[in-house]
XYZ file of C-alpha atoms in Angstrom:
707
model
C 82.423 165.844 141.707
C 85.227 163.813 141.205
C 88.973 165.150 141.836
C 91.626 165.318 139.402
C 93.880 162.864 138.927
C 96.994 164.425 139.836
C 100.338 162.866 140.584
C 102.051 163.309 143.461
C 105.617 164.084 144.535
C 108.199 167.245 144.505
C 109.350 166.162 140.597
C 105.873 166.239 138.916
C 105.291 169.219 140.803
C 108.627 171.376 139.244
C 107.558 169.050 135.839
C 104.429 170.893 136.099
C 105.590 174.430 136.781
C 108.474 173.460 133.685
C 105.219 172.959 131.528
C 103.028 175.820 132.254
C 106.094 178.240 131.743
C 107.415 176.749 128.175
C 107.523 179.408 126.071
C 105.125 178.573 122.883
C 107.972 178.517 120.123
C 110.064 176.234 122.036
C 109.381 172.483 120.978
C 109.346 169.190 123.081
C 112.906 166.925 122.077
C 110.749 163.619 121.631
C 108.712 162.958 118.393
C 104.700 163.630 118.371
C 102.548 161.467 117.376
C 101.034 162.575 114.161
C 97.462 164.525 113.873
C 96.907 162.911 110.397
C 97.988 159.517 111.254
C 100.894 157.096 110.932
C 104.043 159.108 109.407
C 105.494 158.154 106.277
C 108.291 156.493 107.697
C 107.223 153.483 109.600
C 104.925 150.937 107.388
C 101.770 149.501 108.510
C 100.398 146.321 106.485
C 96.972 144.823 107.405
C 95.314 143.906 105.263
C 97.198 140.576 102.965
C 95.806 138.873 100.135
C 94.565 135.106 101.558
C 94.726 133.867 98.064
C 98.383 134.693 97.871
C 99.676 136.168 100.833
C 101.776 138.639 99.757
C 101.948 142.211 100.027
C 101.097 144.384 97.323
C 103.742 145.153 94.812
C 107.005 147.210 95.372
C 109.603 146.479 97.776
C 109.343 146.273 101.460
C 112.293 147.422 103.623
C 113.034 144.815 106.345
C 113.684 146.611 108.965
C 112.764 146.530 112.841
C 112.012 150.389 112.400
C 110.087 150.452 109.642
C 107.902 146.867 109.836
C 104.880 147.217 111.059
C 102.289 144.908 111.435
C 99.769 146.069 113.534
C 98.887 145.853 117.470
C 95.710 143.917 118.505
C 93.246 145.493 120.587
C 92.988 144.952 124.658
C 89.882 142.198 123.381
C 92.116 139.764 121.177
C 94.571 140.566 123.941
C 91.895 139.054 126.777
C 91.706 135.951 124.715
C 94.101 134.854 123.290
C 95.717 134.912 126.945
C 93.305 132.756 128.283
C 94.033 130.512 125.306
C 96.823 130.543 126.108
C 96.543 129.498 129.658
C 93.965 126.615 128.619
C 96.755 125.389 126.116
C 99.903 125.124 128.843
C 97.281 123.397 131.700
C 96.226 120.726 128.908
C 92.736 119.864 130.855
C 91.185 118.686 128.033
C 88.452 115.955 128.383
C 89.758 114.307 125.219
C 91.877 114.758 121.863
C 88.444 114.874 120.137
C 87.586 118.222 122.043
C 91.433 120.074 122.537
C 91.359 119.807 119.280
C 87.638 121.833 118.363
C 89.128 123.773 120.972
C 92.368 123.912 118.752
C 89.662 124.776 115.969
C 88.755 127.655 117.132
C 91.695 129.088 117.888
C 92.694 129.302 114.800
C 89.782 130.499 113.485
C 89.967 133.234 116.197
C 93.741 134.119 114.703
C 93.162 134.041 111.652
C 94.475 136.937 109.629
C 96.714 138.057 112.579
C 98.937 135.442 113.122
C 101.713 138.447 112.021
C 99.717 140.399 114.804
C 100.307 137.640 117.176
C 103.919 136.297 116.461
C 104.244 139.932 116.740
C 102.538 140.440 120.209
C 105.345 140.099 122.760
C 102.575 138.876 124.922
C 100.641 136.090 122.688
C 103.444 134.911 121.040
C 103.481 132.742 123.594
C 101.049 131.236 122.497
C 101.615 130.859 118.634
C 104.251 128.573 120.153
C 101.936 126.357 122.082
C 99.340 126.549 118.690
C 102.432 124.974 116.867
C 103.362 122.638 119.292
C 99.317 121.095 118.823
C 99.067 122.182 115.306
C 97.992 118.807 112.468
C 100.095 119.514 109.314
C 97.812 121.176 107.434
C 97.737 123.755 110.050
C 100.922 124.087 110.458
C 101.530 124.540 106.193
C 98.485 127.049 106.360
C 100.748 129.047 108.987
C 103.932 128.482 106.645
C 101.909 129.839 103.783
C 101.120 133.215 105.951
C 104.845 133.536 106.886
C 105.714 133.350 103.763
C 107.059 137.128 102.111
C 108.151 137.952 106.111
C 110.524 135.184 107.034
C 113.291 137.526 106.355
C 111.756 140.542 109.061
C 110.071 137.714 111.455
C 113.446 135.929 112.166
C 115.122 139.493 113.543
C 112.177 139.737 115.296
C 112.349 139.460 118.819
C 109.009 137.352 119.220
C 108.297 136.614 116.216
C 112.390 134.471 115.979
C 110.943 131.783 118.646
C 108.005 131.007 117.061
C 110.408 130.137 113.253
C 112.196 127.892 115.698
C 108.559 125.999 117.258
C 107.863 126.064 113.409
C 110.607 124.573 111.639
C 111.278 122.465 114.657
C 107.695 120.997 114.337
C 107.465 120.452 110.800
C 110.440 118.981 109.935
C 109.475 115.273 110.684
C 106.629 115.409 108.350
C 109.477 116.345 105.309
C 111.199 112.625 105.897
C 106.852 111.157 106.377
C 106.706 112.991 102.929
C 109.405 111.336 101.496
C 107.427 107.666 102.486
C 103.786 108.861 101.156
C 104.121 111.341 98.906
C 101.745 114.592 98.450
C 98.619 113.675 96.489
C 98.132 115.998 94.532
C 95.086 115.766 93.414
C 93.469 116.707 97.063
C 91.806 120.108 97.265
C 92.809 122.394 99.262
C 91.856 123.625 102.253
C 88.708 126.067 102.216
C 91.070 128.995 103.784
C 92.633 129.351 100.246
C 96.047 127.631 101.332
C 97.855 125.930 98.719
C 98.400 122.422 98.080
C 102.432 122.204 98.864
C 104.294 119.888 100.366
C 106.605 120.739 103.274
C 109.949 120.015 101.104
C 108.694 123.384 98.614
C 107.164 125.843 101.891
C 111.203 124.888 103.067
C 112.601 125.807 99.779
C 110.538 128.826 99.265
C 111.370 130.271 102.774
C 115.341 129.654 102.282
C 115.513 131.637 99.234
C 113.782 134.222 100.589
C 116.338 134.057 102.711
C 119.438 134.042 100.143
C 122.026 137.033 100.238
C 121.359 137.816 103.628
C 122.964 134.936 105.591
C 126.514 136.763 105.640
C 124.434 139.541 108.623
C 122.126 136.903 110.391
C 124.981 135.326 111.402
C 125.586 138.064 114.643
C 122.478 139.041 114.675
C 120.793 138.714 118.316
C 117.499 136.674 116.773
C 118.001 135.529 113.561
C 120.842 133.864 113.984
C 119.174 130.926 116.205
C 117.106 130.518 113.977
C 119.974 130.019 111.384
C 120.992 127.182 113.709
C 117.727 126.092 113.454
C 117.098 126.314 109.910
C 120.613 124.451 108.857
C 120.116 120.972 111.458
C 116.755 120.802 109.710
C 118.031 120.706 106.571
C 121.563 118.642 106.619
C 119.045 115.876 108.978
C 120.787 115.997 112.307
C 119.284 115.103 115.249
C 117.047 117.474 116.756
C 116.836 117.136 119.931
C 120.297 115.766 120.462
C 122.719 116.773 123.779
C 125.566 118.440 121.054
C 122.592 119.847 118.981
C 120.421 121.587 121.788
C 123.332 123.578 123.354
C 123.958 124.459 119.678
C 119.976 125.916 118.876
C 119.262 127.067 122.303
C 121.020 129.522 125.415
C 120.534 128.270 128.763
C 118.790 131.527 128.934
C 115.803 130.337 126.768
C 112.045 130.593 127.937
C 110.726 126.823 127.418
C 107.422 126.296 126.391
C 105.377 123.241 127.696
C 102.861 121.457 127.399
C 100.906 119.886 131.249
C 100.572 116.361 130.552
C 101.003 115.899 126.753
C 103.369 112.982 125.845
C 106.270 113.773 123.360
C 108.066 111.767 120.669
C 109.808 108.660 122.040
C 113.461 109.347 122.932
C 114.696 107.487 119.796
C 113.205 108.947 116.882
C 114.493 112.487 118.899
C 118.697 111.540 118.952
C 118.211 110.242 115.075
C 119.569 111.233 112.107
C 116.215 111.595 109.720
C 115.540 111.517 106.145
C 115.939 114.283 103.984
C 114.996 114.950 100.487
C 118.074 115.577 98.547
C 117.609 119.468 97.454
C 116.816 119.960 101.070
C 121.431 119.015 100.527
C 121.601 121.090 97.507
C 119.780 123.795 99.346
C 122.783 123.591 102.568
C 125.646 123.461 100.208
C 123.960 126.853 98.860
C 123.021 128.380 102.326
C 126.531 127.881 103.224
C 128.593 128.070 100.402
C 126.118 132.145 100.920
C 127.855 132.417 104.130
C 131.092 132.580 103.749
C 131.144 134.151 100.082
C 133.308 136.978 100.570
C 134.012 137.172 104.203
C 137.717 136.553 103.998
C 139.715 134.708 106.684
C 140.385 137.627 108.501
C 136.284 138.415 109.846
C 136.353 134.414 109.965
C 138.407 134.392 112.400
C 137.370 137.370 114.397
C 134.122 135.876 113.907
C 135.059 132.482 115.471
C 135.577 135.202 118.675
C 132.251 137.370 118.213
C 129.771 135.482 121.522
C 126.543 135.506 118.612
C 128.580 133.816 115.757
C 130.758 131.875 117.092
C 127.984 129.336 117.847
C 126.580 129.702 113.511
C 130.529 129.259 112.725
C 130.680 126.338 115.177
C 127.745 124.689 113.283
C 128.847 124.807 109.639
C 132.347 124.145 110.156
C 130.396 120.645 111.548
C 128.654 120.734 108.403
C 131.230 120.158 106.148
C 133.282 117.790 107.776
C 130.355 115.755 108.877
C 128.861 116.093 105.045
C 132.013 116.852 102.586
C 134.762 114.158 103.671
C 137.890 114.417 103.994
C 138.981 115.265 100.634
C 136.754 118.887 101.473
C 139.042 120.520 104.714
C 142.056 120.609 102.426
C 140.449 122.615 99.858
C 141.337 126.155 99.249
C 137.657 126.842 98.611
C 136.565 125.377 102.095
C 136.081 126.935 105.808
C 137.965 125.414 107.026
C 140.763 126.186 105.424
C 140.121 130.038 105.302
C 139.781 129.567 108.749
C 143.349 128.409 109.101
C 145.007 128.724 105.745
C 149.325 127.698 106.055
C 148.977 123.194 106.501
C 150.513 122.038 108.456
C 150.283 125.805 110.890
C 153.382 125.458 112.092
C 154.813 127.896 114.655
C 155.045 131.431 113.559
C 152.422 131.304 110.908
C 148.974 132.502 110.963
C 147.568 130.145 111.974
C 149.012 128.992 115.107
C 148.781 132.052 116.264
C 144.951 132.088 115.799
C 145.057 128.917 117.075
C 146.942 130.233 119.676
C 144.637 132.567 120.477
C 141.280 130.068 120.362
C 142.608 127.978 123.268
C 142.142 130.651 125.580
C 139.600 132.258 124.379
C 136.158 131.651 126.410
C 134.439 131.785 123.413
C 136.941 131.465 120.633
C 137.774 127.450 122.496
C 134.232 126.071 121.856
C 134.960 125.950 117.864
C 138.318 124.972 118.689
C 136.757 122.376 120.584
C 134.180 121.156 117.232
C 137.636 121.273 115.476
C 138.983 118.681 117.179
C 136.056 116.766 117.494
C 134.834 116.456 114.225
C 137.945 116.640 112.056
C 139.292 114.301 109.515
C 141.686 111.662 111.317
C 145.004 113.220 108.758
C 143.843 117.037 109.638
C 143.457 116.148 113.660
C 146.940 114.512 113.321
C 148.700 117.513 111.554
C 146.874 119.992 113.968
C 147.712 118.329 117.538
C 151.971 117.400 116.688
C 152.082 121.050 115.323
C 149.741 122.637 118.561
C 149.501 120.294 121.293
C 151.928 117.087 121.421
C 155.111 119.093 123.010
C 153.458 121.083 125.587
C 150.039 119.757 125.950
C 151.234 119.560 130.153
C 151.135 123.183 130.045
C 148.223 123.712 128.147
C 145.808 121.692 130.861
C 146.749 124.105 133.266
C 144.553 127.084 131.578
C 140.721 126.624 132.803
C 139.329 127.208 129.331
C 142.506 125.789 127.023
C 141.767 122.474 129.922
C 138.652 121.743 127.796
C 140.308 121.666 124.556
C 142.521 118.681 126.088
C 139.437 117.568 126.841
C 138.678 116.927 123.492
C 142.338 116.359 122.604
C 142.378 113.314 124.769
C 139.340 111.504 123.096
C 141.251 111.213 119.421
C 144.751 110.487 120.725
C 146.037 106.961 119.859
C 147.709 104.738 121.696
C 151.334 106.200 121.892
C 149.888 109.377 122.068
C 148.093 109.054 124.580
C 150.746 107.687 126.934
C 153.060 110.821 126.240
C 150.266 112.544 127.312
C 150.111 110.901 130.203
C 153.673 111.274 131.447
C 153.160 115.480 130.657
C 149.537 115.255 132.366
C 150.209 113.923 135.354
C 152.737 116.326 136.762
C 150.084 118.866 136.845
C 147.669 116.969 138.624
C 148.435 118.848 141.856
C 147.055 121.912 139.876
C 144.607 120.134 138.809
C 142.781 118.663 141.970
C 143.792 122.809 144.070
C 142.077 124.109 141.365
C 138.934 121.302 140.952
C 140.101 120.933 137.702
C 139.049 117.367 137.852
C 137.314 116.911 134.587
C 140.548 115.905 132.942
C 141.802 113.448 134.863
C 138.311 111.725 134.510
C 138.319 111.644 130.851
C 142.301 110.749 130.706
C 141.353 107.666 132.878
C 138.916 106.748 130.363
C 140.697 106.788 127.959
C 143.661 105.160 129.679
C 140.553 102.245 129.704
C 139.745 101.729 126.757
C 143.554 102.023 124.897
C 144.972 99.713 127.359
C 147.330 101.648 129.516
C 148.728 101.498 132.121
C 147.523 103.668 134.913
C 150.366 103.013 137.637
C 151.393 106.677 137.152
C 148.362 108.108 137.858
C 147.308 106.753 141.078
C 150.631 107.642 142.607
C 150.093 111.514 141.523
C 146.396 110.976 142.564
C 147.653 109.719 145.902
C 150.581 112.582 146.255
C 147.844 114.558 145.964
C 145.121 113.505 147.749
C 147.103 112.431 150.559
C 148.529 109.511 150.992
C 146.891 108.625 154.723
C 144.178 105.418 154.072
C 141.239 107.619 154.117
C 141.816 110.991 153.472
C 142.343 110.267 150.007
C 138.639 109.382 149.806
C 137.558 111.762 151.667
C 139.312 114.452 150.188
C 138.494 113.460 147.067
C 134.580 113.121 148.013
C 134.546 116.503 150.251
C 133.422 114.904 153.431
C 132.940 117.294 156.049
C 130.370 116.939 159.261
C 130.868 119.827 160.668
C 129.406 122.777 157.558
C 126.329 121.877 156.692
C 125.405 120.012 159.727
C 123.774 122.875 161.242
C 121.861 123.963 158.835
C 118.181 124.146 156.887
C 117.879 121.245 154.789
C 116.644 124.129 151.457
C 119.657 125.657 152.528
C 122.456 122.634 152.425
C 120.288 121.439 149.267
C 121.714 124.872 147.695
C 125.219 124.818 148.511
C 125.699 120.878 147.555
C 124.892 122.333 144.341
C 126.585 125.050 144.268
C 129.819 122.613 144.627
C 131.154 122.062 141.433
C 134.505 120.959 142.977
C 132.460 117.733 145.008
C 130.150 116.664 142.335
C 132.883 116.685 139.999
C 134.828 114.688 142.625
C 132.773 111.918 143.240
C 132.591 111.777 139.133
C 136.343 110.525 139.073
C 136.298 108.253 142.068
C 133.660 106.882 139.700
C 135.177 106.833 136.947
C 138.825 105.122 139.096
C 136.215 102.120 139.943
C 134.823 101.235 136.715
C 138.901 100.357 135.898
C 140.561 97.415 136.252
C 144.331 97.527 138.465
C 145.300 100.811 140.610
C 143.496 103.686 140.176
C 140.263 100.826 141.958
C 142.431 99.476 144.584
C 143.260 103.244 145.656
C 139.219 103.941 145.969
C 138.527 100.400 147.975
C 142.245 100.915 149.823
C 140.609 104.039 151.380
C 137.272 103.564 151.420
C 138.010 100.219 153.833
C 140.439 102.211 156.369
C 137.254 104.705 157.460
C 135.900 103.894 160.679
C 131.361 104.025 160.486
C 130.956 106.583 161.141
C 132.827 108.103 158.382
C 131.099 105.208 156.386
C 127.453 106.610 157.402
C 128.603 109.638 156.649
C 128.933 108.878 152.750
C 125.829 107.321 152.486
C 124.242 109.759 153.409
C 125.704 112.402 151.686
C 123.913 113.487 148.752
C 127.463 113.225 146.301
C 129.425 110.685 148.033
C 127.106 108.165 147.956
C 127.416 106.962 144.443
C 130.650 106.450 145.339
C 129.488 103.807 148.432
C 127.539 102.278 145.566
C 129.867 101.914 142.630
C 131.992 100.441 144.467
C 129.284 97.720 145.569
C 128.302 96.711 143.038
C 131.268 97.240 140.007
C 131.843 94.811 137.638
C 133.939 92.403 139.337
C 134.464 93.457 143.057
C 136.359 91.138 145.044
C 133.966 88.971 147.024
C 135.909 89.824 150.671
C 135.584 93.790 150.124
C 131.754 93.443 149.862
C 131.570 91.499 152.917
C 133.433 93.621 155.003
C 131.926 96.927 153.884
C 128.521 95.716 154.644
C 129.217 93.887 157.309
C 130.472 97.418 158.703
C 126.686 98.630 158.124
C 125.017 96.142 160.648
C 123.331 97.374 163.029
C 122.815 100.301 161.411
C 120.568 98.568 157.945
C 117.042 100.546 159.268
C 118.695 103.547 160.543
C 120.348 104.007 156.149
C 116.335 102.440 155.180
C 114.489 105.667 156.816
C 117.343 107.637 154.618
C 115.826 109.308 152.038
C 119.551 108.927 150.757
C 120.860 106.399 151.873
C 117.800 104.244 151.762
C 119.731 103.220 147.751
C 122.551 101.924 149.164
C 120.774 99.756 151.136
C 119.299 98.756 147.893
C 122.597 98.223 146.451
C 123.283 95.629 149.569
C 121.132 93.352 148.165
C 122.913 93.585 144.563
C 126.342 93.017 146.440
C 125.555 90.572 148.750
C 124.478 88.244 145.514
C 126.838 85.168 146.646
C 126.713 86.548 150.763
C 123.304 84.502 151.084
C 124.103 84.513 155.356
C 124.121 89.062 155.103
C 121.124 89.442 152.973
C 119.564 87.145 155.610
C 121.039 89.391 158.295
C 120.112 92.201 156.894
C 116.885 90.721 156.465
C 115.811 90.230 159.670
C 117.403 94.089 160.633
C 114.725 95.238 158.472
C 111.930 92.729 160.247
C 112.494 93.808 163.083
C 111.785 97.907 161.868
C 108.911 97.071 159.973
C 106.272 99.705 162.341
C 109.331 102.249 161.628
C 110.078 101.454 157.394
C 105.637 101.515 156.934
C 105.023 104.216 158.443
C 108.345 106.197 156.237
C 108.147 106.954 151.712
C 112.013 105.784 151.788
C 111.574 102.759 154.182
C 108.419 101.134 152.009
C 110.943 101.334 148.565
C 112.853 99.411 151.185
C 110.599 96.622 152.402
C 109.602 96.301 148.532
C 113.062 96.467 146.604
C 113.532 93.300 149.431
C 110.694 91.294 149.523
C 110.395 91.464 153.092
C 106.665 90.774 152.198
C 107.693 87.478 150.833
C 110.635 87.036 153.586
C 107.626 87.527 156.423
C 105.152 84.626 155.146
C 107.152 82.660 152.941
C 110.795 82.366 154.083
C 111.893 79.457 151.982
C 110.571 81.166 148.819
C 112.817 83.954 149.589
C 115.128 82.208 150.418
C 115.871 79.987 147.383
C 115.241 83.943 144.992
C 117.683 84.920 147.223
C 120.416 82.066 146.090
C 119.479 82.856 142.907
C 117.956 78.977 142.849
C 114.677 78.923 143.181
C 114.522 76.598 139.537
C 117.114 74.266 141.294
C 115.279 73.850 143.976
C 111.888 72.875 142.120
C 114.168 70.347 140.325
C 115.166 68.626 143.809
C 111.603 68.280 144.658
C 111.065 66.712 141.525
C 114.535 64.599 140.561
C 115.156 64.247 137.498
C 114.679 60.253 136.678
C 117.912 58.472 135.432
C 116.281 56.703 132.230
C 116.118 60.756 130.598
C 112.294 60.954 131.146
C 110.328 64.459 132.045
C 110.348 64.369 136.453
C 106.496 64.965 136.535
C 104.826 68.142 138.958
C 103.657 69.147 141.882
C 99.560 69.683 139.923
C 101.048 66.575 137.833
C 100.678 64.414 141.183
C 98.055 65.808 141.892
C 95.745 65.003 139.122
C 96.490 61.530 139.763
C 95.949 61.701 142.987
C 91.962 62.931 142.338
C 91.966 60.659 138.884
C 92.793 57.716 141.474
C 90.256 58.216 143.945
C 87.670 58.755 141.504
C 88.108 55.579 139.711
C 87.355 53.719 143.361
C 91.735 52.612 142.412
C 92.959 54.377 145.719
C 89.797 53.761 148.085
C 91.089 53.983 152.038
C 92.090 51.332 153.372
C 92.578 49.391 150.713
C 95.524 47.750 151.338
C 98.709 48.157 150.669
C 102.163 50.915 151.587
C 101.455 54.257 151.862
C 98.271 56.130 149.997
C 97.520 57.991 146.446
C 99.424 57.938 143.720
C 102.418 57.303 146.421
C 101.493 54.082 147.832
C 102.602 50.804 146.497
C 100.069 48.086 145.909
C 99.994 44.859 146.372
C 101.226 41.769 144.610
C 99.195 41.428 141.215
C 97.145 44.110 141.428
C 97.585 47.136 139.448
C 96.379 51.047 139.925
C 95.331 51.492 135.818
C 97.878 53.983 135.410
C 100.897 54.620 133.297
C 103.781 55.371 136.075
C 107.441 56.548 134.619
C 109.499 55.301 136.921
């Protein structure tokens, strides 16, 4: 006889005794399940009319607590999980087999779409289905969601499916503008209405109208709202700036193995959208900020969820409405900063100062600085930043805004800002805030401003003792990670942000011409071979060495001096996974140093066996064309010189009369023709043989030779 299933432990024993002695009249504080069924406070939607895809007449409360579409049974969940794993692996024989599988999955999903998108385990399947769906399937799914979008965009799992649906359907709108929808085409068998994707989007926007204000601060709907704004505006769907606004770093990426993505140009290009989208977008922006006063909008600027939506709205207002919109009283920007100009003591100036030091609000200020019209930016800069930009740059949060400001300054304003920032460079280096210095150097290069002041400040901050400048900048160390395991060493280096930023700063200095490049080159020249080898094998510092050798305009003497120090260590570098890239850069750096190339090739040839056993060694062997050097050295030398065509011309020089010289194959054909015609018989009197022979006087070769 089977034993009773009991839970062990002291807590379970006490709980069981308490339940046994519980008084009959006492009720449990937990809500008990109704015996008659589901309570009246929950509305279950199980059946939807497939022809209209709308509910029965009557108001439907859109709330997480009182709207429920039902649950998938265990058999359905098992099937959908299995289908999800098959789609993720994407191991179909061909596209036809995958299309048949998708059709079967859609057939099983039919009537259960709302259950699937709200399911924690099966919503991933719907995301993958959307990414692989045809235009007709996307439209059918769009219509199934119609009437439920307000609830779906607020749902924890369904909101991700709505984002995927909007992003996947956006290119279809542009395609239908080029090739309009054929209205004479009969609707599909599933009863779907033949609507264009534009009409489906507009109907969804109409459904969300009147609720955009609180959707901005909803944890899930705010992400979907951002995606919808980007789709309606025609902005690139997958650019770096757009991606940072649309998704967080914690968002799960639903991938499909082996799936061919769209070309990079299509992903980052602006899309053509219909005029109705522009009108709908204007109505959405007005509807979003309607009834919101300056106090609420300024509070929303520091809200973690509402701030990204506000950033996007400000960017769209600046980029779409032109310069005049920013000065209108009913514009979003003017509601945020009502004072023009925001001078010291006004509410707008105080708000800008608060945003500058706020971790969330500073991102909105970056957007304003980046996209504001020129006159608006100049007014804001001169009233709030010009006189104290040096003090602002010392703050870790305000430094990001200062970096955006430096990108838009004119020649005179930038020169004034450089003078203030250079006074605090040593503090920036101590706090590892070198990205601001890098931006300042790049802008000085663009504006053609003398960088001697920056070079002197960097030399003083990093050390004036020759090699110490570059060693401290790239944070080279022999002892810290030498004894660590490779995995632990990679983890420590990845977490060292200061080392990475120092390497990027050094590379930015090498891209300039003048004292900044000289500072790096002089420091590198002062290094000994052990430090250079350490730099070549370092994961981040090796890029500085490669940039120093291959940057445009680098002197021949510097390249020869640095490369010659590595003589005797070339095979060692070639066998290292990181330093092997330095050996590859030697080929570019020795373009006009043939004897150095030959010396390196000889070192590689002497260690052929070791190189062929290593992955990085084989890559170096291939990049240096060592098989050609080993078998046809003359041809390798001609390629190394970059004068292969000149060498061919020297073998067959151009005649003085201007006619084209004969190639080797042409001379061989003439010899063969002469032998076949019996004109060049062996032993015939004459000097020379074949086509180069000189016949005695009075004899003709029968071939019209060109002088």
